[in-house]
Amino acid sequence: MHVVIMAGGAGVRLRPYTSTLPKPLVPIGESYAILEIVLRQLADRGFTHVTLAINHLGALIRAFVGDGSRFGLAVDYVEEDRPLSTIGPLFGIRHRLPEHFLVMNGDVLTDLDYADLLATHARSGAPLTVATYRRTVKIDFGVLELAGDKITSFSEKPVLHYRVSMGVYGLSRSTIARYPVGQPFGFDQLVLDLLGRGEPPAGYEFDGYWLDIGRPEDYDEANRCFAEVRDLLLPAGTPAGA
């Protein structure tokens, strides 16, 4: 099984941590890089091949991961000479990918079963399968709806529920065959294009542990609770501070 990990972003929202380290190498619990946790999870779930899409401080990622053998994986790289967003890097490596493969961001902490997501995608016939997570958003204000200058409804500090993308998806090579190499192209553009073509993506609902390390407060939360979730995230037998 094959997975492409998007690890080329500059991590602007996570500065100053990412000024000297690429976001996937930021340490969690003072022991493990985020990317190390992900790679160990993938190997434990039966994945054998990883392609890392790198750009910002990519040499550090190459030095840390190498050929992937210490994680029980075969790792190769695609290096962007300019930012291609979250899906664009795939267009130039289509010939290296199987028909069904996993794509994920390199800054995700979750106990999602990656292998089951990919198997579900392959069975579904959908062009894209998106792992989704239920997020609750509390609005700290009274919310009004208006028609012209008339208030038509009022909700005091409502709580809203949304299904959001986890940054992990099953994708098919045939889905990206139509897009030109070298074109910057994001996940949002892919979803909107598929919807516009009448080819709706599938959702894969997940309600376990998930944290996207996108902001300093997310990173602080990951470090605060890592001791509690370490055994949930890391395969049994993982060396301490490996």
Short mmCIF file of C-alpha atoms in Angstrom, two decimals:
data_model
loop_
_atom_site.label_atom_id
_atom_site.label_comp_id
_atom_site.label_asym_id
_atom_site.label_seq_id
_atom_site.Cartn_x
_atom_site.Cartn_y
_atom_site.Cartn_z
CA MET A 1 0.00 0.00 0.00
CA HIS A 2 1.21 3.45 -0.92
CA VAL A 3 0.76 6.84 0.77
CA VAL A 4 1.82 10.32 -0.29
CA ILE A 5 2.54 12.67 2.61
CA MET A 6 2.39 16.40 1.94
CA ALA A 7 5.32 17.78 3.92
CA GLY A 8 6.32 20.83 1.90
CA GLY A 9 4.43 23.65 3.62
CA ALA A 10 6.19 26.53 5.32
CA GLY A 11 4.09 26.19 8.50
CA VAL A 12 3.55 29.94 8.69
CA ARG A 13 0.84 29.70 11.34
CA LEU A 14 3.12 27.68 13.60
CA ARG A 15 5.96 30.17 13.74
CA PRO A 16 8.35 30.61 15.50
CA TYR A 17 8.56 26.80 15.86
CA THR A 18 8.83 26.37 12.09
CA SER A 19 11.49 29.02 11.56
CA THR A 20 14.22 26.41 11.91
CA LEU A 21 12.29 23.14 11.58
CA PRO A 22 9.78 21.98 8.96
CA LYS A 23 6.39 21.43 10.62
CA PRO A 24 6.45 17.61 10.26
CA LEU A 25 9.64 17.51 12.34
CA VAL A 26 8.37 19.64 15.22
CA PRO A 27 8.73 17.46 18.36
CA ILE A 28 5.73 16.16 20.28
CA GLY A 29 6.11 15.22 23.94
CA GLU A 30 9.81 16.13 23.68
CA SER A 31 10.41 12.69 22.21
CA TYR A 32 8.94 12.17 18.74
CA ALA A 33 8.61 14.25 15.60
CA ILE A 34 5.06 14.35 14.24
CA LEU A 35 6.29 12.69 11.04
CA GLU A 36 7.92 9.86 12.97
CA ILE A 37 4.63 9.05 14.67
CA VAL A 38 2.84 9.02 11.31
CA LEU A 39 5.46 6.80 9.65
CA ARG A 40 5.40 4.27 12.50
CA GLN A 41 1.59 4.16 12.34
CA LEU A 42 1.62 3.57 8.59
CA ALA A 43 4.13 0.73 8.84
CA ASP A 44 2.06 -0.84 11.62
CA ARG A 45 -1.05 -0.70 9.40
CA GLY A 46 0.65 -2.55 6.56
CA PHE A 47 1.77 0.31 4.32
CA THR A 48 5.05 -0.40 2.55
CA HIS A 49 5.74 2.67 0.38
CA VAL A 50 5.73 6.37 1.25
CA THR A 51 6.34 9.31 -1.05
CA LEU A 52 7.19 12.54 0.77
CA ALA A 53 6.41 15.79 -1.07
CA ILE A 54 8.89 18.30 0.34
CA ASN A 55 9.85 21.94 -0.13
CA HIS A 56 10.37 24.16 2.95
CA LEU A 57 13.51 22.89 4.76
CA GLY A 58 13.14 19.66 2.82
CA ALA A 59 16.78 18.69 3.31
CA LEU A 60 16.09 18.28 7.04
CA ILE A 61 13.22 15.90 6.29
CA ARG A 62 15.44 13.87 3.94
CA ALA A 63 18.14 13.69 6.61
CA PHE A 64 15.68 12.57 9.28
CA VAL A 65 13.72 9.98 7.27
CA GLY A 66 16.34 8.79 4.77
CA ASP A 67 15.18 5.78 2.77
CA GLY A 68 12.63 4.90 5.45
CA SER A 69 14.22 1.55 6.31
CA ARG A 70 14.45 2.32 10.03
CA PHE A 71 10.65 2.64 10.03
CA GLY A 72 10.14 -0.51 7.96
CA LEU A 73 9.13 1.51 4.90
CA ALA A 74 10.45 2.32 1.44
CA VAL A 75 10.50 6.12 1.17
CA ASP A 76 11.08 8.27 -1.89
CA TYR A 77 10.69 12.00 -2.46
CA VAL A 78 9.23 14.58 -4.78
CA GLU A 79 10.66 18.06 -4.30
CA GLU A 80 8.69 21.09 -5.45
CA ASP A 81 10.67 23.87 -7.13
CA ARG A 82 7.66 26.10 -6.39
CA PRO A 83 4.62 25.63 -4.17
CA LEU A 84 2.03 23.35 -5.80
CA SER A 85 -0.47 23.31 -2.91
CA THR A 86 -1.93 20.09 -1.50
CA ILE A 87 -2.83 18.12 -4.64
CA GLY A 88 -0.62 19.63 -7.36
CA PRO A 89 2.52 17.63 -6.38
CA LEU A 90 0.69 14.43 -7.32
CA PHE A 91 0.32 15.32 -10.98
CA GLY A 92 4.00 14.85 -11.80
CA ILE A 93 4.30 11.46 -10.07
CA ARG A 94 1.15 9.75 -11.37
CA HIS A 95 3.26 7.13 -13.12
CA ARG A 96 4.78 6.12 -9.75
CA LEU A 97 1.45 5.63 -7.99
CA PRO A 98 -0.93 2.66 -7.85
CA GLU A 99 -4.55 3.15 -8.89
CA HIS A 100 -5.66 3.65 -5.28
CA PHE A 101 -3.45 5.37 -2.71
CA LEU A 102 -3.62 7.48 0.42
CA VAL A 103 -2.82 11.20 0.59
CA MET A 104 -2.33 12.97 3.90
CA ASN A 105 -0.90 16.07 5.50
CA GLY A 106 2.31 15.64 7.44
CA ASP A 107 1.05 17.35 10.58
CA VAL A 108 -1.86 15.12 11.63
CA LEU A 109 -2.05 13.26 14.94
CA THR A 110 -4.81 10.63 14.90
CA ASP A 111 -5.54 6.98 15.62
CA LEU A 112 -7.46 6.69 12.35
CA ASP A 113 -7.11 3.28 10.69
CA TYR A 114 -5.35 4.39 7.51
CA ALA A 115 -5.55 0.94 5.92
CA ASP A 116 -9.30 0.71 6.41
CA LEU A 117 -9.77 4.16 4.87
CA LEU A 118 -7.82 3.12 1.78
CA ALA A 119 -9.65 -0.21 1.49
CA THR A 120 -13.00 1.55 1.85
CA HIS A 121 -12.03 4.00 -0.87
CA ALA A 122 -10.94 1.24 -3.25
CA ARG A 123 -14.26 -0.58 -2.78
CA SER A 124 -16.43 2.51 -3.10
CA GLY A 125 -15.74 3.53 -6.68
CA ALA A 126 -15.70 7.16 -5.52
CA PRO A 127 -13.11 9.46 -7.13
CA LEU A 128 -12.01 10.70 -3.70
CA THR A 129 -12.76 9.59 -0.14
CA VAL A 130 -12.31 12.17 2.63
CA ALA A 131 -11.80 11.24 6.27
CA THR A 132 -14.13 13.50 8.25
CA TYR A 133 -14.32 14.52 11.90
CA ARG A 134 -17.20 16.08 13.81
CA ARG A 135 -16.21 19.47 15.21
CA THR A 136 -18.29 21.51 17.61
CA VAL A 137 -18.06 25.29 17.40
CA LYS A 138 -19.51 27.48 20.12
CA ILE A 139 -20.42 31.00 19.04
CA ASP A 140 -19.82 33.39 21.95
CA PHE A 141 -22.38 35.92 20.76
CA GLY A 142 -26.08 36.11 20.16
CA VAL A 143 -26.64 35.29 16.49
CA LEU A 144 -29.24 37.22 14.49
CA GLU A 145 -30.81 36.56 11.11
CA LEU A 146 -32.21 39.53 9.23
CA ALA A 147 -34.45 40.20 6.27
CA GLY A 148 -33.67 43.76 5.27
CA ASP A 149 -33.68 45.73 8.53
CA LYS A 150 -35.96 43.26 10.37
CA ILE A 151 -34.66 40.59 12.75
CA THR A 152 -36.29 37.29 11.84
CA SER A 153 -34.61 34.97 14.33
CA PHE A 154 -32.27 35.00 17.30
CA SER A 155 -30.08 32.33 18.93
CA GLU A 156 -28.18 32.99 22.14
CA LYS A 157 -24.62 31.63 21.85
CA PRO A 158 -25.52 28.70 19.60
CA VAL A 159 -23.42 25.54 19.36
CA LEU A 160 -22.83 24.44 15.77
CA HIS A 161 -21.72 21.02 14.56
CA TYR A 162 -19.75 20.43 11.38
CA ARG A 163 -18.05 17.55 9.61
CA VAL A 164 -14.57 18.75 8.66
CA SER A 165 -11.79 17.26 6.57
CA MET A 166 -9.08 15.57 8.65
CA GLY A 167 -6.42 16.10 5.99
CA VAL A 168 -6.37 12.38 5.10
CA TYR A 169 -7.95 11.04 1.90
CA GLY A 170 -8.15 8.02 -0.33
CA LEU A 171 -7.53 9.00 -3.95
CA SER A 172 -7.42 7.26 -7.33
CA ARG A 173 -4.88 7.83 -10.07
CA SER A 174 -7.65 8.03 -12.64
CA THR A 175 -9.16 10.94 -10.70
CA ILE A 176 -6.09 13.14 -11.24
CA ALA A 177 -5.31 11.99 -14.79
CA ARG A 178 -6.99 15.03 -16.37
CA TYR A 179 -4.91 17.71 -14.62
CA PRO A 180 -1.70 19.15 -16.15
CA VAL A 181 1.69 18.64 -14.50
CA GLY A 182 3.09 21.70 -12.73
CA GLN A 183 -0.29 23.24 -11.96
CA PRO A 184 -0.75 24.48 -8.38
CA PHE A 185 -3.91 22.75 -7.22
CA GLY A 186 -5.42 22.47 -3.76
CA PHE A 187 -7.67 19.96 -2.07
CA ASP A 188 -10.44 22.56 -2.06
CA GLN A 189 -10.14 22.99 -5.83
CA LEU A 190 -10.27 19.23 -6.37
CA VAL A 191 -13.43 18.83 -4.29
CA LEU A 192 -15.16 21.75 -6.02
CA ASP A 193 -14.14 20.49 -9.46
CA LEU A 194 -15.44 16.99 -8.73
CA LEU A 195 -18.72 18.40 -7.43
CA GLY A 196 -19.02 20.56 -10.53
CA ARG A 197 -18.51 17.51 -12.75
CA GLY A 198 -21.20 15.54 -10.92
CA GLU A 199 -18.60 13.17 -9.43
CA PRO A 200 -19.15 13.62 -5.68
CA PRO A 201 -16.44 12.49 -3.25
CA ALA A 202 -17.30 10.03 -0.49
CA GLY A 203 -16.98 10.72 3.22
CA TYR A 204 -15.36 8.40 5.78
CA GLU A 205 -16.67 9.33 9.22
CA PHE A 206 -14.26 9.06 12.14
CA ASP A 207 -14.85 9.91 15.79
CA GLY A 208 -11.64 8.80 17.49
CA TYR A 209 -8.64 10.97 18.33
CA TRP A 210 -7.64 13.69 15.86
CA LEU A 211 -5.57 16.83 16.20
CA ASP A 212 -4.32 18.98 13.34
CA ILE A 213 -1.09 20.71 14.36
CA GLY A 214 -1.79 23.93 12.51
CA ARG A 215 -1.61 26.64 15.17
CA PRO A 216 0.52 27.27 18.28
CA GLU A 217 -2.44 26.45 20.52
CA ASP A 218 -2.87 23.09 18.72
CA TYR A 219 0.81 22.33 19.22
CA ASP A 220 0.58 23.23 22.90
CA GLU A 221 -2.45 20.95 23.26
CA ALA A 222 -0.61 18.08 21.56
CA ASN A 223 2.27 18.38 24.00
CA ARG A 224 -0.02 18.79 27.00
CA CYS A 225 -1.95 15.58 26.35
CA PHE A 226 0.73 13.44 24.66
CA ALA A 227 1.45 11.33 27.73
CA GLU A 228 -2.25 10.40 27.86
CA VAL A 229 -2.52 9.42 24.19
CA ARG A 230 0.96 8.05 23.51
CA ASP A 231 -0.15 4.41 23.63
CA LEU A 232 -3.13 5.27 21.41
CA LEU A 233 -0.93 6.84 18.74
CA LEU A 234 2.23 4.74 18.76
CA PRO A 235 2.36 1.03 17.91
CA ALA A 236 3.23 -1.34 20.72
CA GLY A 237 6.96 -1.76 21.11
CA THR A 238 7.90 1.68 19.82
CA PRO A 239 11.18 2.64 21.52
CA ALA A 240 10.97 5.56 23.94
CA GLY A 241 12.23 8.71 22.29
CA ALA A 242 13.12 6.79 19.14
#
